[in-house]
Short mmCIF file of C-alpha atoms in Angstrom, two decimals:
data_model
loop_
_atom_site.label_atom_id
_atom_site.label_comp_id
_atom_site.label_asym_id
_atom_site.label_seq_id
_atom_site.Cartn_x
_atom_site.Cartn_y
_atom_site.Cartn_z
CA MET A 1 -58.21 -57.24 -51.09
CA LYS A 2 -58.19 -55.43 -54.76
CA ILE A 3 -59.67 -52.53 -53.13
CA LYS A 4 -57.11 -52.20 -50.62
CA TYR A 5 -54.60 -52.14 -53.40
CA ILE A 6 -56.46 -49.64 -55.68
CA ASN A 7 -56.51 -47.37 -52.32
CA LEU A 8 -53.06 -47.53 -51.91
CA PHE A 9 -52.44 -46.43 -55.57
CA ILE A 10 -54.75 -43.52 -55.20
CA TYR A 11 -53.06 -42.37 -52.15
CA LEU A 12 -50.04 -42.51 -54.09
CA PHE A 13 -51.43 -40.72 -56.82
CA LEU A 14 -52.71 -37.89 -54.62
CA PHE A 15 -49.35 -37.83 -52.42
CA LEU A 16 -47.33 -37.16 -55.62
CA SER A 17 -49.95 -34.36 -56.77
CA LEU A 18 -49.48 -32.88 -53.53
CA ILE A 19 -45.55 -32.92 -53.80
CA LYS A 20 -45.75 -30.93 -56.68
CA GLY A 21 -47.82 -28.25 -54.57
CA GLN A 22 -46.02 -27.72 -51.64
CA SER A 23 -42.73 -28.20 -50.13
CA ASN A 24 -43.99 -30.14 -46.97
CA PRO A 25 -46.18 -33.04 -48.26
CA HIS A 26 -47.45 -34.41 -44.94
CA VAL A 27 -50.00 -32.18 -43.49
CA ILE A 28 -48.93 -31.33 -39.89
CA LYS A 29 -49.75 -28.74 -37.71
CA GLN A 30 -48.00 -25.37 -38.48
CA TYR A 31 -45.91 -23.25 -36.08
CA PRO A 32 -44.21 -19.91 -37.08
CA PHE A 33 -41.08 -21.12 -35.24
CA VAL A 34 -40.73 -24.37 -36.99
CA ASN A 35 -38.47 -24.55 -40.04
CA TYR A 36 -40.51 -26.39 -42.36
CA ASP A 37 -38.50 -25.42 -45.49
CA SER A 38 -35.42 -27.40 -43.65
CA ASN A 39 -37.63 -30.53 -43.37
CA SER A 40 -35.78 -32.79 -45.73
CA ILE A 41 -33.35 -35.90 -45.60
CA HIS A 42 -30.10 -34.84 -46.53
CA PHE A 43 -27.63 -37.18 -48.74
CA PHE A 44 -23.96 -35.78 -49.12
CA GLU A 45 -22.38 -38.56 -51.38
CA ASN A 46 -25.26 -39.27 -53.63
CA LYS A 47 -28.11 -37.30 -55.01
CA LEU A 48 -30.46 -40.01 -53.70
CA THR A 49 -29.88 -43.02 -51.37
CA PHE A 50 -32.03 -45.36 -49.15
CA SER A 51 -32.51 -47.11 -52.67
CA ASN A 52 -32.47 -50.51 -50.64
CA PHE A 53 -35.24 -49.32 -48.40
CA TYR A 54 -37.30 -47.30 -50.61
CA SER A 55 -37.25 -49.97 -53.34
CA LYS A 56 -38.59 -52.62 -50.63
CA PHE A 57 -41.12 -49.83 -49.60
CA ASP A 58 -42.35 -49.16 -52.92
CA SER A 59 -42.75 -52.68 -53.79
CA LEU A 60 -44.69 -53.16 -50.29
CA VAL A 61 -47.06 -50.17 -51.03
CA SER A 62 -47.63 -51.36 -54.68
CA SER A 63 -48.45 -54.91 -54.30
CA GLY A 64 -49.23 -55.13 -50.59
CA ILE A 65 -46.81 -58.10 -50.24
CA GLY A 66 -43.72 -58.10 -48.02
CA LYS A 67 -42.25 -56.88 -44.46
CA ILE A 68 -40.00 -54.09 -43.57
CA ASN A 69 -38.29 -53.59 -40.42
CA ILE A 70 -37.43 -50.02 -39.21
CA MET A 71 -35.62 -49.41 -35.95
CA GLN A 72 -35.29 -46.30 -33.82
CA PHE A 73 -32.48 -45.85 -31.27
CA GLY A 74 -32.44 -43.29 -28.78
CA GLY A 75 -32.55 -42.45 -24.90
CA SER A 76 -35.68 -41.09 -22.93
CA HIS A 77 -36.90 -39.40 -26.07
CA VAL A 78 -37.52 -43.06 -27.29
CA GLN A 79 -38.18 -45.07 -24.29
CA ALA A 80 -41.63 -43.24 -23.57
CA ASP A 81 -42.55 -44.34 -27.44
CA ILE A 82 -44.47 -41.11 -28.12
CA TRP A 83 -42.09 -40.15 -31.02
CA SER A 84 -41.28 -43.59 -32.39
CA HIS A 85 -45.24 -44.57 -31.77
CA ARG A 86 -46.21 -41.62 -33.88
CA MET A 87 -43.85 -42.90 -36.64
CA ARG A 88 -45.28 -46.36 -36.29
CA LYS A 89 -48.86 -44.88 -36.73
CA ASN A 90 -48.09 -42.62 -39.45
CA PHE A 91 -46.70 -45.59 -41.50
CA HIS A 92 -49.39 -47.95 -40.49
CA ASN A 93 -52.16 -45.70 -40.98
CA ASN A 94 -51.46 -43.79 -44.05
CA PHE A 95 -50.37 -46.94 -46.10
CA ASN A 96 -52.76 -49.42 -44.21
CA LEU A 97 -49.52 -51.27 -43.66
CA ASN A 98 -49.62 -52.55 -39.89
CA GLY A 99 -47.11 -55.45 -40.05
CA GLY A 100 -47.48 -55.83 -36.05
CA ARG A 101 -45.48 -54.38 -33.12
CA GLY A 102 -42.45 -56.37 -33.25
CA PHE A 103 -39.84 -56.07 -30.41
CA ILE A 104 -41.12 -54.48 -27.26
CA PHE A 105 -39.59 -54.36 -23.42
CA PRO A 106 -41.91 -54.51 -20.43
CA PHE A 107 -40.59 -51.56 -18.63
CA LYS A 108 -42.49 -51.97 -15.39
CA LEU A 109 -40.70 -54.94 -14.63
CA ALA A 110 -37.63 -53.14 -14.49
CA LYS A 111 -39.12 -50.24 -12.38
CA THR A 112 -39.19 -47.62 -15.04
CA ASN A 113 -41.75 -45.80 -17.38
CA ASN A 114 -43.52 -48.00 -19.71
CA PRO A 115 -45.50 -46.58 -22.95
CA TYR A 116 -48.96 -45.87 -22.47
CA TYR A 117 -50.49 -48.08 -24.86
CA TYR A 118 -49.85 -51.60 -23.08
CA ASN A 119 -49.99 -52.58 -19.53
CA VAL A 120 -47.54 -54.77 -17.63
CA THR A 121 -48.55 -56.94 -14.52
CA TYR A 122 -46.04 -58.98 -12.52
CA THR A 123 -45.80 -61.11 -9.35
CA GLY A 124 -42.38 -61.84 -7.61
CA GLU A 125 -39.34 -59.21 -7.01
CA TRP A 126 -37.90 -57.89 -10.15
CA ASN A 127 -34.82 -55.46 -10.49
CA GLY A 128 -33.96 -53.33 -13.39
CA TYR A 129 -30.55 -52.87 -14.94
CA ARG A 130 -30.07 -50.04 -17.50
CA ASN A 131 -26.81 -49.72 -19.75
CA ALA A 132 -26.95 -46.01 -19.06
CA ILE A 133 -26.27 -46.45 -15.22
CA THR A 134 -22.43 -46.94 -14.74
CA LYS A 135 -22.96 -48.81 -11.65
CA HIS A 136 -25.28 -51.27 -12.77
CA GLN A 137 -23.41 -54.67 -13.88
CA SER A 138 -25.57 -56.96 -15.89
CA THR A 139 -25.87 -58.40 -19.14
CA TRP A 140 -28.12 -56.70 -21.81
CA GLY A 141 -29.50 -57.42 -25.19
CA VAL A 142 -30.61 -55.02 -28.07
CA SER A 143 -32.90 -53.20 -25.65
CA GLY A 144 -30.11 -52.32 -23.34
CA ILE A 145 -32.37 -52.86 -20.43
CA THR A 146 -32.72 -56.10 -18.31
CA ALA A 147 -35.12 -57.48 -15.81
CA THR A 148 -33.82 -59.61 -13.36
CA THR A 149 -35.47 -62.12 -10.81
CA THR A 150 -34.27 -64.50 -8.46
CA ASP A 151 -37.75 -65.41 -6.92
CA SER A 152 -37.97 -69.21 -7.65
CA ILE A 153 -41.66 -68.73 -8.69
CA SER A 154 -42.62 -65.45 -10.68
CA THR A 155 -44.96 -64.41 -13.33
CA PHE A 156 -45.28 -61.32 -15.65
CA GLN A 157 -48.15 -60.60 -18.05
CA LEU A 158 -48.31 -57.98 -21.10
CA GLU A 159 -51.46 -56.63 -22.75
CA PHE A 160 -52.46 -54.05 -25.15
CA LYS A 161 -54.94 -51.71 -23.88
CA GLY A 162 -58.48 -51.11 -25.15
CA ASP A 163 -59.97 -50.02 -28.60
CA ASP A 164 -58.72 -46.67 -28.65
CA THR A 165 -55.20 -47.90 -29.01
CA PRO A 166 -53.54 -49.44 -31.86
CA PHE A 167 -54.26 -53.21 -32.60
CA TYR A 168 -50.89 -55.48 -32.48
CA ASP A 169 -52.12 -59.15 -32.45
CA PHE A 170 -49.49 -61.76 -32.75
CA ASN A 171 -49.14 -65.60 -33.24
CA THR A 172 -45.46 -65.89 -32.53
CA ILE A 173 -43.73 -64.72 -29.49
CA LYS A 174 -39.83 -64.81 -28.96
CA VAL A 175 -38.74 -64.43 -25.54
CA PHE A 176 -35.15 -63.00 -25.24
CA HIS A 177 -33.44 -64.66 -22.21
CA ASP A 178 -30.27 -66.58 -20.68
CA THR A 179 -30.92 -69.99 -22.19
CA ASP A 180 -28.07 -71.77 -20.07
CA SER A 181 -28.40 -73.94 -17.10
CA SER A 182 -28.09 -71.22 -14.51
CA SER A 183 -31.27 -69.82 -15.64
CA PHE A 184 -34.87 -70.52 -14.49
CA CYS A 185 -37.31 -72.27 -16.89
CA LEU A 186 -39.82 -70.10 -18.68
CA GLU A 187 -43.32 -71.59 -19.13
CA LEU A 188 -46.32 -70.08 -20.88
CA VAL A 189 -49.42 -69.82 -18.89
CA SER A 190 -51.81 -72.39 -20.32
CA ASP A 191 -52.85 -71.80 -23.85
CA THR A 192 -54.69 -74.47 -26.11
CA SER A 193 -53.65 -72.46 -29.29
CA LEU A 194 -50.00 -73.32 -28.62
CA ILE A 195 -48.48 -75.17 -31.64
CA SER A 196 -44.76 -75.26 -30.90
CA ILE A 197 -42.12 -74.30 -28.58
CA ASP A 198 -38.52 -73.85 -29.73
CA VAL A 199 -35.18 -72.82 -27.98
CA ASN A 200 -32.67 -71.05 -30.19
CA LYS A 201 -29.56 -71.19 -27.66
CA GLU A 202 -27.47 -69.54 -30.42
CA LEU A 203 -29.31 -66.32 -30.71
CA GLY A 204 -30.67 -66.56 -26.88
CA TYR A 205 -34.57 -66.73 -27.16
CA THR A 206 -37.45 -69.17 -26.88
CA GLU A 207 -40.08 -68.95 -29.81
CA PHE A 208 -43.84 -69.88 -28.92
CA ARG A 209 -45.94 -70.36 -31.87
CA PHE A 210 -49.98 -70.39 -31.88
CA ASN A 211 -52.61 -71.44 -34.36
CA LYS A 212 -54.48 -68.17 -33.67
CA HIS A 213 -53.50 -64.36 -32.91
CA HIS A 214 -53.63 -62.98 -29.43
CA GLU A 215 -53.46 -59.52 -27.91
CA LYS A 216 -51.90 -60.36 -24.55
CA LEU A 217 -49.45 -62.90 -23.06
CA ALA A 218 -48.70 -64.38 -19.71
CA PHE A 219 -45.63 -66.20 -18.64
CA ARG A 220 -44.60 -68.04 -15.32
CA ILE A 221 -40.94 -68.26 -14.45
CA ASN A 222 -40.12 -71.60 -12.28
CA LYS A 223 -36.96 -72.92 -10.54
CA THR A 224 -36.68 -76.40 -11.59
CA ASP A 225 -33.03 -77.34 -10.61
CA SER A 226 -30.57 -76.54 -7.74
CA LEU A 227 -28.15 -75.21 -10.56
CA GLN A 228 -30.45 -72.50 -11.49
CA THR A 229 -30.16 -69.03 -9.67
CA HIS A 230 -31.85 -66.52 -11.83
CA PHE A 231 -33.94 -65.11 -14.81
CA ASN A 232 -32.60 -62.42 -17.18
CA LEU A 233 -35.31 -60.95 -19.48
CA TYR A 234 -33.89 -58.92 -22.36
CA GLY A 235 -37.05 -58.33 -24.23
CA LEU A 236 -39.95 -59.74 -26.39
CA SER A 237 -40.63 -59.82 -30.02
CA LEU A 238 -44.25 -60.06 -30.73
CA ASP A 239 -44.71 -61.26 -34.71
CA ASN A 240 -47.47 -62.27 -37.03
CA ASN A 241 -47.35 -63.09 -40.70
CA ASP A 242 -49.09 -59.84 -41.69
CA ASN A 243 -47.49 -58.05 -44.65
CA GLY A 244 -46.54 -54.38 -43.83
CA ILE A 245 -44.44 -52.24 -41.39
CA VAL A 246 -42.73 -53.26 -38.21
CA TYR A 247 -41.62 -50.32 -36.40
CA HIS A 248 -39.19 -51.31 -33.55
CA SER A 249 -38.24 -48.64 -30.79
CA ILE A 250 -35.30 -49.07 -28.67
CA GLY A 251 -34.81 -46.56 -26.06
CA VAL A 252 -33.26 -46.49 -22.59
CA ASN A 253 -33.58 -43.25 -20.07
CA GLY A 254 -30.22 -41.41 -19.89
CA ALA A 255 -28.41 -43.76 -22.50
CA SER A 256 -25.50 -42.47 -24.81
CA THR A 257 -23.81 -44.08 -27.70
CA SER A 258 -21.39 -45.86 -25.04
CA SER A 259 -24.23 -47.11 -23.29
CA TYR A 260 -25.39 -49.33 -26.47
CA LEU A 261 -21.80 -50.47 -26.79
CA ARG A 262 -22.15 -52.12 -23.21
CA ASN A 263 -24.98 -54.30 -24.65
CA GLN A 264 -23.10 -57.94 -24.93
CA LEU A 265 -25.88 -59.42 -26.94
CA PHE A 266 -26.47 -56.83 -29.07
CA THR A 267 -25.48 -58.33 -32.38
CA PRO A 268 -26.93 -61.82 -32.05
CA GLN A 269 -30.45 -60.39 -31.28
CA ILE A 270 -30.54 -57.60 -33.70
CA LYS A 271 -29.97 -60.75 -36.36
CA THR A 272 -33.51 -61.76 -35.44
CA ILE A 273 -34.63 -58.63 -36.76
CA LYS A 274 -32.39 -57.62 -39.56
CA PRO A 275 -33.32 -53.86 -39.81
CA ASP A 276 -33.91 -52.63 -43.37
CA LEU A 277 -33.57 -48.97 -41.97
CA VAL A 278 -32.07 -47.89 -38.77
CA ILE A 279 -32.91 -44.22 -37.33
CA PHE A 280 -30.12 -42.96 -34.92
CA CYS A 281 -31.22 -40.54 -32.26
CA ILE A 282 -28.52 -41.24 -29.68
CA GLY A 283 -26.52 -38.03 -28.58
CA ILE A 284 -28.64 -35.78 -26.26
CA ASN A 285 -26.90 -37.79 -23.14
CA ASP A 286 -23.90 -37.83 -24.89
CA ALA A 287 -23.69 -33.94 -25.30
CA PHE A 288 -24.22 -33.26 -21.61
CA GLU A 289 -21.19 -35.62 -20.33
CA PRO A 290 -18.62 -33.14 -19.00
CA GLY A 291 -16.05 -34.90 -21.02
CA PHE A 292 -17.85 -34.72 -24.49
CA CYS A 293 -15.55 -35.72 -27.10
CA ALA A 294 -16.85 -35.48 -30.77
CA LYS A 295 -14.48 -37.97 -32.15
CA CYS A 296 -15.20 -40.48 -29.62
CA PHE A 297 -18.90 -39.98 -30.42
CA GLU A 298 -18.14 -40.65 -34.05
CA ASN A 299 -16.30 -43.66 -33.11
CA ASN A 300 -18.90 -45.14 -31.02
CA TYR A 301 -21.41 -44.89 -33.86
CA ASP A 302 -19.07 -46.45 -36.11
CA LEU A 303 -18.94 -49.59 -33.89
CA LEU A 304 -22.89 -49.66 -33.81
CA VAL A 305 -22.92 -49.45 -37.41
CA SER A 306 -20.58 -52.31 -37.85
CA LYS A 307 -22.51 -54.34 -35.55
CA ILE A 308 -25.87 -53.79 -37.26
CA LYS A 309 -24.15 -54.40 -40.53
CA GLU A 310 -23.09 -57.70 -39.47
CA ALA A 311 -27.04 -58.45 -39.11
CA ASN A 312 -27.85 -56.96 -42.25
CA PRO A 313 -25.20 -55.88 -44.81
CA ASN A 314 -28.02 -53.77 -46.91
CA CYS A 315 -29.31 -51.98 -43.80
CA GLU A 316 -29.26 -48.19 -44.52
CA PHE A 317 -29.09 -45.54 -41.66
CA LEU A 318 -30.48 -42.28 -40.84
CA PHE A 319 -28.54 -40.07 -38.57
CA VAL A 320 -30.60 -37.40 -36.42
CA THR A 321 -29.31 -34.34 -34.79
CA ASN A 322 -29.74 -33.72 -31.19
CA THR A 323 -33.08 -31.39 -30.30
CA ASP A 324 -32.25 -28.07 -28.73
CA SER A 325 -31.71 -28.27 -24.85
CA TYR A 326 -30.76 -26.40 -21.75
CA TYR A 327 -28.38 -27.63 -19.08
CA LYS A 328 -30.02 -27.17 -15.88
CA LYS A 329 -32.74 -25.36 -17.30
CA ARG A 330 -30.62 -22.19 -17.35
CA TYR A 331 -27.52 -22.76 -19.75
CA LEU A 332 -27.63 -23.24 -23.62
CA ASN A 333 -26.03 -26.64 -24.53
CA LYS A 334 -24.21 -25.44 -27.31
CA ARG A 335 -22.64 -28.96 -27.83
CA ALA A 336 -25.72 -29.51 -30.08
CA PHE A 337 -23.39 -27.77 -32.91
CA GLU A 338 -20.67 -30.45 -32.23
CA VAL A 339 -23.30 -33.16 -32.59
CA GLN A 340 -24.60 -31.65 -35.62
CA THR A 341 -21.14 -31.76 -37.45
CA ALA A 342 -20.49 -35.47 -36.04
CA MET A 343 -23.81 -36.54 -37.67
CA GLN A 344 -22.87 -35.01 -40.76
CA ASN A 345 -19.58 -36.74 -41.03
CA LEU A 346 -21.04 -39.97 -39.96
CA ALA A 347 -23.66 -39.70 -42.77
CA LYS A 348 -21.03 -38.76 -45.38
CA LYS A 349 -18.79 -41.89 -44.00
CA HIS A 350 -21.69 -44.43 -44.02
CA LYS A 351 -23.52 -43.27 -47.36
CA ALA A 352 -26.37 -42.60 -44.83
CA GLY A 353 -29.05 -39.98 -44.68
CA TYR A 354 -28.96 -36.72 -42.30
CA TRP A 355 -31.86 -35.34 -40.67
CA ASP A 356 -31.05 -31.67 -38.98
CA LEU A 357 -34.01 -31.73 -36.14
CA PHE A 358 -31.92 -29.07 -34.18
CA THR A 359 -32.17 -26.50 -37.24
CA ILE A 360 -36.14 -27.77 -38.04
CA MET A 361 -37.16 -27.06 -34.40
CA GLY A 362 -35.14 -23.37 -34.56
CA GLY A 363 -31.55 -23.96 -33.50
CA LEU A 364 -30.05 -22.69 -30.34
CA GLY A 365 -32.43 -21.49 -27.74
CA SER A 366 -35.58 -22.80 -29.49
CA ILE A 367 -36.93 -25.39 -26.90
CA LYS A 368 -37.67 -22.41 -24.91
CA THR A 369 -40.24 -21.43 -27.69
CA TRP A 370 -41.50 -25.04 -27.68
CA GLU A 371 -41.88 -24.88 -24.07
CA LYS A 372 -44.09 -21.46 -24.29
CA ASN A 373 -46.05 -23.05 -26.84
CA GLY A 374 -46.98 -26.17 -24.72
CA LEU A 375 -44.74 -28.44 -26.74
CA ALA A 376 -41.67 -28.89 -24.26
CA GLN A 377 -41.44 -29.66 -20.69
CA LYS A 378 -40.06 -27.23 -18.10
CA ASP A 379 -36.68 -29.07 -17.83
CA ARG A 380 -36.13 -27.81 -21.54
CA VAL A 381 -34.92 -31.14 -22.45
CA HIS A 382 -37.62 -33.44 -22.83
CA PHE A 383 -40.98 -32.65 -24.61
CA LYS A 384 -44.72 -33.18 -24.02
CA THR A 385 -46.58 -35.61 -25.86
CA ALA A 386 -47.75 -32.69 -28.58
CA GLY A 387 -44.29 -32.04 -29.25
CA TYR A 388 -43.00 -35.58 -29.60
CA GLU A 389 -45.83 -36.21 -31.78
CA LEU A 390 -45.16 -33.03 -34.20
CA ILE A 391 -41.44 -34.31 -34.15
CA GLY A 392 -42.71 -37.73 -35.37
CA ASP A 393 -44.57 -35.79 -38.01
CA LEU A 394 -41.89 -33.97 -39.04
CA MET A 395 -39.78 -36.74 -39.56
CA PHE A 396 -42.48 -38.91 -41.25
CA SER A 397 -42.81 -35.89 -43.73
CA ALA A 398 -39.13 -35.87 -44.59
CA LEU A 399 -39.00 -39.47 -45.14
CA MET A 400 -42.05 -39.48 -47.50
CA LYS A 401 -40.55 -36.38 -49.20
CA GLU A 402 -37.80 -38.59 -50.30
CA TYR A 403 -39.85 -41.45 -51.11
CA ALA A 404 -41.98 -39.23 -53.41
CA ARG A 405 -38.48 -38.16 -55.03
CA PHE A 406 -37.60 -41.94 -55.42
CA VAL A 407 -40.71 -42.54 -57.18
CA SER A 408 -40.53 -39.61 -59.45
CA ILE A 409 -37.05 -40.77 -60.58
CA LYS A 410 -37.83 -44.20 -60.88
CA THR A 411 -40.81 -43.13 -63.08
CA LYS A 412 -38.62 -41.27 -65.28
CA ASN A 413 -36.10 -43.95 -66.01
CA ILE A 414 -38.95 -46.27 -66.70
CA GLU A 415 -40.15 -43.69 -69.35
CA ASN A 416 -36.80 -43.13 -70.62
#
């Protein structure tokens, strides 16, 4: 254990030394069209913020003790969990602080794309409902997606893939679902390591605790009473007792800010996570809406911030601009500038951070260059794996630059 802590201190020393030598501390692939010099977190009200997050992070890095929850919200850019997973791996690998996987959704149950590193299998007929689809009427939790079955007997299983994928074992599972008399019963497929089962009706989940760690889970859904009509699955939280970073990614294809305001169970479920830092990347779908209203966009974000602060008043926020995009592959989406201004306003209002990804990637029309270099898809909206990973590296780099500045200021204050 001592060796682990010594390595962390050595890493921090090298990291701070590197800060003095170049403007971009995290070593990432270089492209001539990326504005690396603009890759910083901007704060408008204070010279330094994220003080709560960085204080907690600094304590975790130096002592190896503690748990930090980061949440990233978005649309399809986040549902695929490539950008967010790159962030997760950067935190885990660079600081050896894998605190577990956290909130997760078995997207395959809802008939939509699943992140690559875990498999989902099931029996029975399941239907998916997304907060982004206006005609879908359902109850949603923090994930914004619900898998529903009316089959009296059904199952689902989630399993992390082989040795070439990250290791996310767990000894506690929270399953978010309806807990009233209309819901089918949830049963864990036989496991001799089970210690306890607790149902939290106030926050809407069943918690299973084990005396050993697992890499997969399997559940059976049963109808046991004539009053029961369905089973709604809102998501799962896979937790353990390890110290470290838990990076939760919440993304729904096509989701806008108004989509997340449809999530009736958003606040109670986010109370189970109590995020220390929330990274907001919702906006690309707002900007494609015919009647886009920048003021309405800001108001929607104000409501989301208030819901999260209800769960954790000390939570800090990072507002991320839209990426560059085209409408129907042909027309530049100039609303990126309106979103840019709105994100600046939000960062000022909420004393939050602002990350200008639009400028960093090259500004208006730049996604065409990213496409030519194998980083963006032909639709000129989405990115290829290499593109999302580059964005994840850039964001991590910006956060670490700010962390280094935090440590530098803290050190000077101690010396004085």
